[in-house]
mmCIF file of C-alpha atoms in Angstrom:
data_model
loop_
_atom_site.group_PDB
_atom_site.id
_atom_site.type_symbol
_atom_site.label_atom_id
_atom_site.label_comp_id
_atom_site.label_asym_id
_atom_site.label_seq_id
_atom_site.Cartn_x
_atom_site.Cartn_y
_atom_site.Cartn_z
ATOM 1 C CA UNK A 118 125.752 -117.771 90.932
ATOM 2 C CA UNK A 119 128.939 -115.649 91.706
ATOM 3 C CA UNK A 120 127.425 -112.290 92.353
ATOM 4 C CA UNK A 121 124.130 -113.679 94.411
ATOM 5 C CA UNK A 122 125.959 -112.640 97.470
ATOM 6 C CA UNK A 123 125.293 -108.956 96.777
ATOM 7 C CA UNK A 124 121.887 -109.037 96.562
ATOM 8 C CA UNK A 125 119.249 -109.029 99.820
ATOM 9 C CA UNK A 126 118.536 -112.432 100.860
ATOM 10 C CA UNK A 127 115.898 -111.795 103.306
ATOM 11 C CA UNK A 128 114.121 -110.077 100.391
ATOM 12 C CA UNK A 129 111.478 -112.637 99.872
ATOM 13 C CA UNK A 130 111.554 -112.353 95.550
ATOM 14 C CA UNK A 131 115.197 -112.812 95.911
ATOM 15 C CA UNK A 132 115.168 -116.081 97.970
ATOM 16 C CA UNK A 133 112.462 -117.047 95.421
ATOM 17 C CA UNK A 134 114.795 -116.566 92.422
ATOM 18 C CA UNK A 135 117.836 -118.207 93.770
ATOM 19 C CA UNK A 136 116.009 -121.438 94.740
ATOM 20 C CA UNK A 137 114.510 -121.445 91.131
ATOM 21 C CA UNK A 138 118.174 -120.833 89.546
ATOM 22 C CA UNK A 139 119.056 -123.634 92.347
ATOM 23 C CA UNK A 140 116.713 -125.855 91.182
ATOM 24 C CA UNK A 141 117.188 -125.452 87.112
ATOM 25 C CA UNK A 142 120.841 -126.013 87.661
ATOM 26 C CA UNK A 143 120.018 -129.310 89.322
ATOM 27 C CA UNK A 144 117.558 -130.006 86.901
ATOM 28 C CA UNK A 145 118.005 -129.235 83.428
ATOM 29 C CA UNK A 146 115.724 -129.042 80.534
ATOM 30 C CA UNK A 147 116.517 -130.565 77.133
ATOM 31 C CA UNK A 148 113.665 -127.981 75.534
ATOM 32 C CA UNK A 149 114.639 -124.783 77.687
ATOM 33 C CA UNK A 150 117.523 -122.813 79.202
ATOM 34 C CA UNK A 151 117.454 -119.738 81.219
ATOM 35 C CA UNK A 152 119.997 -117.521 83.182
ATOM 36 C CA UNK A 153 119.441 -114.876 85.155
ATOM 37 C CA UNK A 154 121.997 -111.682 84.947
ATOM 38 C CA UNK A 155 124.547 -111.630 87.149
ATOM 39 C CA UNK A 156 123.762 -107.614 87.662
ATOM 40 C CA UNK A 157 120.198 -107.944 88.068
ATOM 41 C CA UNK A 158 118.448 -111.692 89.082
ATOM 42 C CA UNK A 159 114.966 -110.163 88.561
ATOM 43 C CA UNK A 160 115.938 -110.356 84.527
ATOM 44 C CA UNK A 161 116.101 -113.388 82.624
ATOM 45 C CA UNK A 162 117.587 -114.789 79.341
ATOM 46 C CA UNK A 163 115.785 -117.289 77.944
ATOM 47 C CA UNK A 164 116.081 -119.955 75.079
ATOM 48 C CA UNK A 165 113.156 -122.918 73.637
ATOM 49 C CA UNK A 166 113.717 -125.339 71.582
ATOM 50 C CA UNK A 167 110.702 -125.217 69.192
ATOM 51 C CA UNK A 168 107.980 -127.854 69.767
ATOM 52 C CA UNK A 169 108.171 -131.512 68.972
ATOM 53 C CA UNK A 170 106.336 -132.297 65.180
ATOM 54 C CA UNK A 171 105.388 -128.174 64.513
ATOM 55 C CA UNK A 172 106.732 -126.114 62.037
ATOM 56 C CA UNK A 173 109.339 -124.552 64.803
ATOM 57 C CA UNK A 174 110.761 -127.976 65.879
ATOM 58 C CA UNK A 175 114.624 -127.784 65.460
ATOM 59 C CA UNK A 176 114.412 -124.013 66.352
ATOM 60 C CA UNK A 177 115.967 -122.256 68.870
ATOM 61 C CA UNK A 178 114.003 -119.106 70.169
ATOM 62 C CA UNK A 179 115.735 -116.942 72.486
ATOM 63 C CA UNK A 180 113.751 -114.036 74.631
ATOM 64 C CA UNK A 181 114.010 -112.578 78.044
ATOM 65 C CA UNK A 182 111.933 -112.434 80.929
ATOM 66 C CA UNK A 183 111.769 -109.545 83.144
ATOM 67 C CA UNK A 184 110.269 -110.693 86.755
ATOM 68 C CA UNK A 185 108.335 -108.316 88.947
ATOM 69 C CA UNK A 186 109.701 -106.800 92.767
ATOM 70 C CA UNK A 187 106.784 -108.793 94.113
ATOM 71 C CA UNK A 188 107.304 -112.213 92.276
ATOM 72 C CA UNK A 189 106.303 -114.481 92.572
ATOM 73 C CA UNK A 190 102.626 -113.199 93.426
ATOM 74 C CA UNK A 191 102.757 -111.052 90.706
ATOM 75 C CA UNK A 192 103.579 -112.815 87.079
ATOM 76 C CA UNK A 193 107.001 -111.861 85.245
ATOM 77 C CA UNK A 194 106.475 -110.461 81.483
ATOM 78 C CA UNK A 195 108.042 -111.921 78.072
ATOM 79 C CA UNK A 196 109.803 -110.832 75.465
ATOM 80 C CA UNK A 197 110.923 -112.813 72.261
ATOM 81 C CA UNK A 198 114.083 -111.961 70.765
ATOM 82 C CA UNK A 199 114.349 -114.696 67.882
ATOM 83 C CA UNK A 200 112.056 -114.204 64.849
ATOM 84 C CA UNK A 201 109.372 -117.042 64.993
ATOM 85 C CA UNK A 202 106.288 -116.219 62.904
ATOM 86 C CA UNK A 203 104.448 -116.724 65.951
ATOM 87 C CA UNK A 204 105.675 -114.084 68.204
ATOM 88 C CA UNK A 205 106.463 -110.239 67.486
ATOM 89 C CA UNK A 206 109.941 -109.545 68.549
ATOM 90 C CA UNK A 207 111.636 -107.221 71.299
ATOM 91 C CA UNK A 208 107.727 -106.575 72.359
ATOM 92 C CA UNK A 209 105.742 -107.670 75.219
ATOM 93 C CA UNK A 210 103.883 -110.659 74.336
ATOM 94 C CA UNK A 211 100.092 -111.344 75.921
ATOM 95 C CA UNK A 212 99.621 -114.494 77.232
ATOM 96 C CA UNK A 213 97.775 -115.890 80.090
ATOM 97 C CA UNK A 214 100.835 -116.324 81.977
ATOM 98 C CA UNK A 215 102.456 -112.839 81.361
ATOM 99 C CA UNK A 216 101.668 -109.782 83.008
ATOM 100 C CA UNK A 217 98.967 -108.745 81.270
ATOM 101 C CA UNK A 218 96.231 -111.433 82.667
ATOM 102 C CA UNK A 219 97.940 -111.251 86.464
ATOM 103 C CA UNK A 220 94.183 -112.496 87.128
ATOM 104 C CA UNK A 221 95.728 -115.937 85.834
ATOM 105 C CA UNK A 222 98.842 -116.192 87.686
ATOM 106 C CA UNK A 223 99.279 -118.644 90.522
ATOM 107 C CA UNK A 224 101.922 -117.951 92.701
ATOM 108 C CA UNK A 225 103.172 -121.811 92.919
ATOM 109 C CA UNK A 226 104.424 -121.124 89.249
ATOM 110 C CA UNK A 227 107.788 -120.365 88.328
ATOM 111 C CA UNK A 228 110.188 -119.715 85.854
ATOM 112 C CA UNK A 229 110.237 -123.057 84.745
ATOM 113 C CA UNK A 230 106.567 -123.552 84.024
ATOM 114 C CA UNK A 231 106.268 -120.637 82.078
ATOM 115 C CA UNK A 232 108.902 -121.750 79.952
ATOM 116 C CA UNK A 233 106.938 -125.261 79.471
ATOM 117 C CA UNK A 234 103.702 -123.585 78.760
ATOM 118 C CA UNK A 235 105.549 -121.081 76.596
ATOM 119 C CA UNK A 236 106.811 -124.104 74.392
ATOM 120 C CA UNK A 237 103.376 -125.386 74.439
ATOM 121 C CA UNK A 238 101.643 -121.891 73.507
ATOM 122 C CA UNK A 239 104.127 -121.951 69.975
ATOM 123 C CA UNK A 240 101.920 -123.773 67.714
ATOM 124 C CA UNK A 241 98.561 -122.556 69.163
ATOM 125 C CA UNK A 242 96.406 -120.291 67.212
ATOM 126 C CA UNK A 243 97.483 -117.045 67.828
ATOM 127 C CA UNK A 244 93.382 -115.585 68.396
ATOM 128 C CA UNK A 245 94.805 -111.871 67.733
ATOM 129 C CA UNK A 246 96.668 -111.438 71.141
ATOM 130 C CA UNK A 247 99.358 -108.712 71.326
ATOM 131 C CA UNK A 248 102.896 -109.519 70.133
ATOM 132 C CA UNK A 249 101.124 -112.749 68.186
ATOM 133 C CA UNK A 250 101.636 -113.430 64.775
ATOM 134 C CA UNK A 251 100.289 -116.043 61.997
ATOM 135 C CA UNK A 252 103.097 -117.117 59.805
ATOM 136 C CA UNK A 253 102.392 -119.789 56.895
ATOM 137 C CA UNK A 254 103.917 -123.072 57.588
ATOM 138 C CA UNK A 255 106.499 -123.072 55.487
ATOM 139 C CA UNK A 256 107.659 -119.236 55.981
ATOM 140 C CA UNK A 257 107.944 -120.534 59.938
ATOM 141 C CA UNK A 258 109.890 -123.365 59.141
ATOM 142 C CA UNK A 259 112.185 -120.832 57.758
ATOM 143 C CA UNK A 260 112.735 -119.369 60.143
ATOM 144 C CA UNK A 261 113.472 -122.222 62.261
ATOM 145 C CA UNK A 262 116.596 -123.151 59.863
ATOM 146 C CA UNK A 263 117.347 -119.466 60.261
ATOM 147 C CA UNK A 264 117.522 -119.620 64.363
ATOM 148 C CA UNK A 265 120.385 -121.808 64.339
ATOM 149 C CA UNK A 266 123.451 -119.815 62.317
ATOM 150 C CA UNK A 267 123.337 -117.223 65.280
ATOM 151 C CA UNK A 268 121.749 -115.523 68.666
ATOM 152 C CA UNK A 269 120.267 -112.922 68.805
ATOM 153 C CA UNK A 270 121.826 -109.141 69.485
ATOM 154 C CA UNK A 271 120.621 -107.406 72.440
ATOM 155 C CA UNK A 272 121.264 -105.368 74.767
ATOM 156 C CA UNK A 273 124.505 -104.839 76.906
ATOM 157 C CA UNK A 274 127.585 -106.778 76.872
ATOM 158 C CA UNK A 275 126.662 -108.833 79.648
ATOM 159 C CA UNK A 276 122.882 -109.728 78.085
ATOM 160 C CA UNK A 277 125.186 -110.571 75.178
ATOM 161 C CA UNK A 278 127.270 -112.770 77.108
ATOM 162 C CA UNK A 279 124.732 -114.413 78.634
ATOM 163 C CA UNK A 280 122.718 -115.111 75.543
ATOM 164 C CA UNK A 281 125.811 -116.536 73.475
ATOM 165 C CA UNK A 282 126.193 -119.193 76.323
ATOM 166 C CA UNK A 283 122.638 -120.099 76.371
ATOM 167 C CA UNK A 284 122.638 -120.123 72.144
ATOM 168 C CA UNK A 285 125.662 -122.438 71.858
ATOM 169 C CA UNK A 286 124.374 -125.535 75.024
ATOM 170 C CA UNK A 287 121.141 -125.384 72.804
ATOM 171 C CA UNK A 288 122.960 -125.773 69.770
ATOM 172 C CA UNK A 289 124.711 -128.643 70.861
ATOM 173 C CA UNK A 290 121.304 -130.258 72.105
ATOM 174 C CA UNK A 291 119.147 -129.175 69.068
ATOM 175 C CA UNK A 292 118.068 -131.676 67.237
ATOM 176 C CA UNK A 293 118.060 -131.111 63.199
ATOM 177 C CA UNK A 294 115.025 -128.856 61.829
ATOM 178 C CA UNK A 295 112.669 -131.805 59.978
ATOM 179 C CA UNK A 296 111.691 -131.072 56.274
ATOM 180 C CA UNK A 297 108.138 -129.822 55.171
ATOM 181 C CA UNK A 298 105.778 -131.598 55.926
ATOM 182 C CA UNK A 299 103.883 -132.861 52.399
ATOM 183 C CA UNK A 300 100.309 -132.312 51.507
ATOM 184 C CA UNK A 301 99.061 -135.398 52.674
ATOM 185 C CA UNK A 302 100.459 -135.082 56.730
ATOM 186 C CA UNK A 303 98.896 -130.976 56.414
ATOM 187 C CA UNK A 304 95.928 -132.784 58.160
ATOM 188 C CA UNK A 305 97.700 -134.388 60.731
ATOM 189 C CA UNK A 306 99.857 -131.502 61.247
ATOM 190 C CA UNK A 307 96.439 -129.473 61.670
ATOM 191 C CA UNK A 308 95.949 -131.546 64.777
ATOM 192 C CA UNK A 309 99.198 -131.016 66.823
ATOM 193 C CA UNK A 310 98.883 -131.038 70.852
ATOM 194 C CA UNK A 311 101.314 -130.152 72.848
ATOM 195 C CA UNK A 312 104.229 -132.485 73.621
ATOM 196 C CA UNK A 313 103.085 -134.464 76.886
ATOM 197 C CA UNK A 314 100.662 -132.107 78.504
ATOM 198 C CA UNK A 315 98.090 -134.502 80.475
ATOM 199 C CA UNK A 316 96.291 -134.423 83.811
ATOM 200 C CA UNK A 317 94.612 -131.608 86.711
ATOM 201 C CA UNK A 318 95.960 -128.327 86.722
ATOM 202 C CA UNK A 319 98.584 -128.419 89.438
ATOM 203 C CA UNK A 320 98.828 -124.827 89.779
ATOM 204 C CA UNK A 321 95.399 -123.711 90.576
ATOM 205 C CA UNK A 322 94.886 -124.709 94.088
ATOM 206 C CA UNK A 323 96.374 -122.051 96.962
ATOM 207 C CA UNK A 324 98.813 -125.241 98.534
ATOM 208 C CA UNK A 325 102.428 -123.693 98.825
ATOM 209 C CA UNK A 326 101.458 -120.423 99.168
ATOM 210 C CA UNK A 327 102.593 -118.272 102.312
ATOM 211 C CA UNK A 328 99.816 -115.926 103.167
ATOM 212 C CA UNK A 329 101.965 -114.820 105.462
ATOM 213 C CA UNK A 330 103.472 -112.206 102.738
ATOM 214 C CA UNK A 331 106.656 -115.064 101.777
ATOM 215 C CA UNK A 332 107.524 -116.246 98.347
ATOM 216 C CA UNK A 333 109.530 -119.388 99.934
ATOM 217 C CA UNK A 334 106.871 -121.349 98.638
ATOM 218 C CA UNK A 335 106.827 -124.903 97.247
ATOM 219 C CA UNK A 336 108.207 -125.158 93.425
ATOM 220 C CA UNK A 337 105.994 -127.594 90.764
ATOM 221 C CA UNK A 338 108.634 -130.931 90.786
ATOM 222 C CA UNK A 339 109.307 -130.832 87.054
ATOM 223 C CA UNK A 340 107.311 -133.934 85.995
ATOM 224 C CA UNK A 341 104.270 -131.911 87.170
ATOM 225 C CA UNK A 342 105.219 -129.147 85.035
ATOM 226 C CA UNK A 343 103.539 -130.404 81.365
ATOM 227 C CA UNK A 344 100.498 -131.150 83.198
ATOM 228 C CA UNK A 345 100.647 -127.741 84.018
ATOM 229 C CA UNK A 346 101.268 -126.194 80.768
ATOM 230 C CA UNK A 347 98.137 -127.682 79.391
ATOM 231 C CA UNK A 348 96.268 -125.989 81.835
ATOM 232 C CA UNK A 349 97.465 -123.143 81.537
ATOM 233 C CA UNK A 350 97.256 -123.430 77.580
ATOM 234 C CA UNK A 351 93.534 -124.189 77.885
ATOM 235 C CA UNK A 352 92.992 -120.952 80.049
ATOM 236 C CA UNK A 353 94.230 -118.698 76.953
ATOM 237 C CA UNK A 354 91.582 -119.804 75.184
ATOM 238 C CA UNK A 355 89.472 -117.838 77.358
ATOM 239 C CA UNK A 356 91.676 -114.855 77.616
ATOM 240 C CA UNK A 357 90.338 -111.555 75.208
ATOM 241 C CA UNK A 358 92.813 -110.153 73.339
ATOM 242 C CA UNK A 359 93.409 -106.399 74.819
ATOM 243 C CA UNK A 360 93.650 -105.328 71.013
ATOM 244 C CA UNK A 361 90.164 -106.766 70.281
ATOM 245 C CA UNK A 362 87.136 -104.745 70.070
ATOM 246 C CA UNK A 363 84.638 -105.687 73.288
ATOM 247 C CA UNK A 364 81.287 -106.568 72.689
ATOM 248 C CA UNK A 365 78.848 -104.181 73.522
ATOM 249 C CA UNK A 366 75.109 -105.710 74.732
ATOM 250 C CA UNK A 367 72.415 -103.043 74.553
ATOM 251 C CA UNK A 368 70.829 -102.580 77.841
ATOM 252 C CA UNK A 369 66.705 -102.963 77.043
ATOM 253 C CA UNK A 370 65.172 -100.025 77.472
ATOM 254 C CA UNK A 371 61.933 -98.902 79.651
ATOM 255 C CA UNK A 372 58.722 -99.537 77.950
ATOM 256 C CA UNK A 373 56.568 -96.803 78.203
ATOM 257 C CA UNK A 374 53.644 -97.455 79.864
ATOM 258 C CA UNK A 375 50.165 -96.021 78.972
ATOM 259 C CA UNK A 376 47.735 -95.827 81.819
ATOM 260 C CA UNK A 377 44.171 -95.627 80.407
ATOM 261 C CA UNK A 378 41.873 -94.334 82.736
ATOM 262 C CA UNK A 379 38.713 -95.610 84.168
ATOM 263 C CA UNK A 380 35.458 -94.543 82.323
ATOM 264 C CA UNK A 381 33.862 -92.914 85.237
ATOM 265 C CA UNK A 382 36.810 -90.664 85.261
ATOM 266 C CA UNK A 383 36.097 -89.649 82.006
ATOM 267 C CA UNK A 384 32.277 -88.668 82.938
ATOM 268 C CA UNK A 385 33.353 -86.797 85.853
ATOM 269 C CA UNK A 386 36.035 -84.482 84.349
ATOM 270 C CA UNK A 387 33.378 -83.623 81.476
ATOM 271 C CA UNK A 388 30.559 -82.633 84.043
ATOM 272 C CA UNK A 389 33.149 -81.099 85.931
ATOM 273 C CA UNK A 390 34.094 -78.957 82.675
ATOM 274 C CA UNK A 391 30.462 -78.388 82.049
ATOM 275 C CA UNK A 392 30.141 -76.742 85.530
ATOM 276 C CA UNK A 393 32.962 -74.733 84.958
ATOM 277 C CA UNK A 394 31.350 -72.897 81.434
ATOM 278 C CA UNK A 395 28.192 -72.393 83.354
ATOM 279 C CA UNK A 396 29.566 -70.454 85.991
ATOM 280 C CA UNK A 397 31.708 -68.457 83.492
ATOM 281 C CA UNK A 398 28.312 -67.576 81.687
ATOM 282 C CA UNK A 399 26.924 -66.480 85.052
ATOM 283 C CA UNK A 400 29.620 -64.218 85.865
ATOM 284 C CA UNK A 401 29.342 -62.797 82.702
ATOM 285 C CA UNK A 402 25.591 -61.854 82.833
ATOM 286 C CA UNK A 403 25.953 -60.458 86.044
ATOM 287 C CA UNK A 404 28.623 -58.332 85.064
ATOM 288 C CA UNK A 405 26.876 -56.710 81.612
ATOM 289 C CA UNK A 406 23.517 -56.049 84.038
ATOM 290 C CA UNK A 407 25.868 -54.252 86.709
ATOM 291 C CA UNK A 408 27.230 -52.494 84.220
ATOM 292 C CA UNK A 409 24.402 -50.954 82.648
ATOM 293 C CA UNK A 410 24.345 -53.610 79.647
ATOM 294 C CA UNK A 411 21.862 -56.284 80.280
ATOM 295 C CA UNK A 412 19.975 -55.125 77.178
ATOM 296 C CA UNK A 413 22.504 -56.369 74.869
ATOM 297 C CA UNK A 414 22.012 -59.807 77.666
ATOM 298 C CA UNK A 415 18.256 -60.315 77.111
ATOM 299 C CA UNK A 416 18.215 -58.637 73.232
ATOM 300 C CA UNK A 417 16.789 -55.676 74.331
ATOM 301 C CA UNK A 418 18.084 -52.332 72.776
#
């Protein structure tokens, strides 16, 4: 890119970034495109095509990606731009890959396979996570026709810019938006996967990762990268939605214990209470005949 000169290329997140924009130029994606600004490479533009048989196929879905000083050991956060029904717009979205679960990330990931495992997140249920929403079918679909007349505003005149270009090589690549589905493929269309997703997770392992503090680490080969969207997919299932109320498990409580004692305790404390009133009745009499008053002692008057 023209003004990658400027930036710091010992700066281990910017050799990162320019050998992923490297390697998406020399690898294109019919289903994605993404751009970095020429003023700032840690921000993205971003545009899907919706998924293959979904309600959002024949969509285009713009959004922007804003990547971390630390990337890639720390994971970039997502913003849709294009109204979806799936996704809130110009808010942060949670997903398993975005900054919210960093817990998740793998540092082997890039730009591309979020992208991928973005596509693939589009027609999951949306479980309540932040920025998610749950659009009927047909009210999605919609919006998918919608997508296509024009991008997106946002931003400065360079995001602009940038997001135009992006708009109109996905436009020209975009296939046509399907019609509704009937009544009789809703059951089928209740079972969608995502497009070619198969195999291990390919991300999960610590192979191409510096320890020694560099992000000049190995990037996914993009025929690796569906197998690991569907990883990454089946990992939000176990994500919690921050919004969601936790569950709270009562810690048991201590039983009380009741400690009878023996029964030769028992006979012991009553002699020894017997004892006591004895003496008190001593020290009684002794004091009324000291005193002059032993007659009212014995009954004598």
């Amino acid at each position: 890119m023209a003004a990658a000169g400027k930036f710091n290329r010992s700066n281990p997140a910017v050799k990162r970034i320019l050998q992923e924009v490297k390697e998406m130029q020399s690898n294109p994606s019919p289903d994605f495109m993404a751009l970095p600004l020429e003023e700032d490479i840690f921000e993205w533009q971003f545009a899907i095509m919706g998924p293959r048989d979904s309600e959002f196929e024949g969509g285009i879905y713009h959004g922007r990606i804003q990547l971390p000083s630390d990337y890639p050991f720390k994971p970039p956060s997502f913003m849709l731009l294009t109204p979806s029904g799936r996704f809130e717009i110009q808010k942060k979205i949670c997903l398993s890959i975005s900054n919210y679960h960093p817990e998740h990330w793998q540092p082997s990931w890039s730009v591309r396979t979020a992208l991928v495992a973005l596509i693939a997140f589009m027609p999951t249920n949306p479980g309540g996570a932040l920025g998610s929403l749950d659009y009927k079918k047909e009210d999605r679909r919609a919006l998918a026709i919608k997508s296509r007349e024009t991008p997106p505003k946002f931003g400065s005149p360079e995001r602009q810019r940038v997001i135009d270009e992006i708009h109109e090589q996905m436009l020209s690549k975009a296939p046509d938006v399907p019609q509704l589905l009937t009544n009789g493929s809703d059951e089928d269309a209740n079972k969608l996967t995502p497009p070619d997703v198969s195999g291990e997770h390919a991300g999960t392992s610590a192979e191409g990762v510096n320890t020694s503090g560099s992000a000049n680490t190995d990037l996914p080969k993009p025929d690796s990268e569906s197998e690991v969207a569907e990883n990454i997919v089946e990992a939000q299932s176990d994500v919690i939605p921050r919004d969601s109320v936790p569950r709270v498990v009562a810690a048991p409580q201590n039983p009380v214990v009741t400690i009878q004692k023996p029964k030769h305790d028992r006979l012991l404390t009553l002699a020894a209470l017997g004892l006591t009133l004895a003496i008190m009745a001593l020290v009684i009499k002794k004091f009324f005949k000291i005193n002059g008053l032993a007659g009212y002692i014995e009954g004598k008057f």
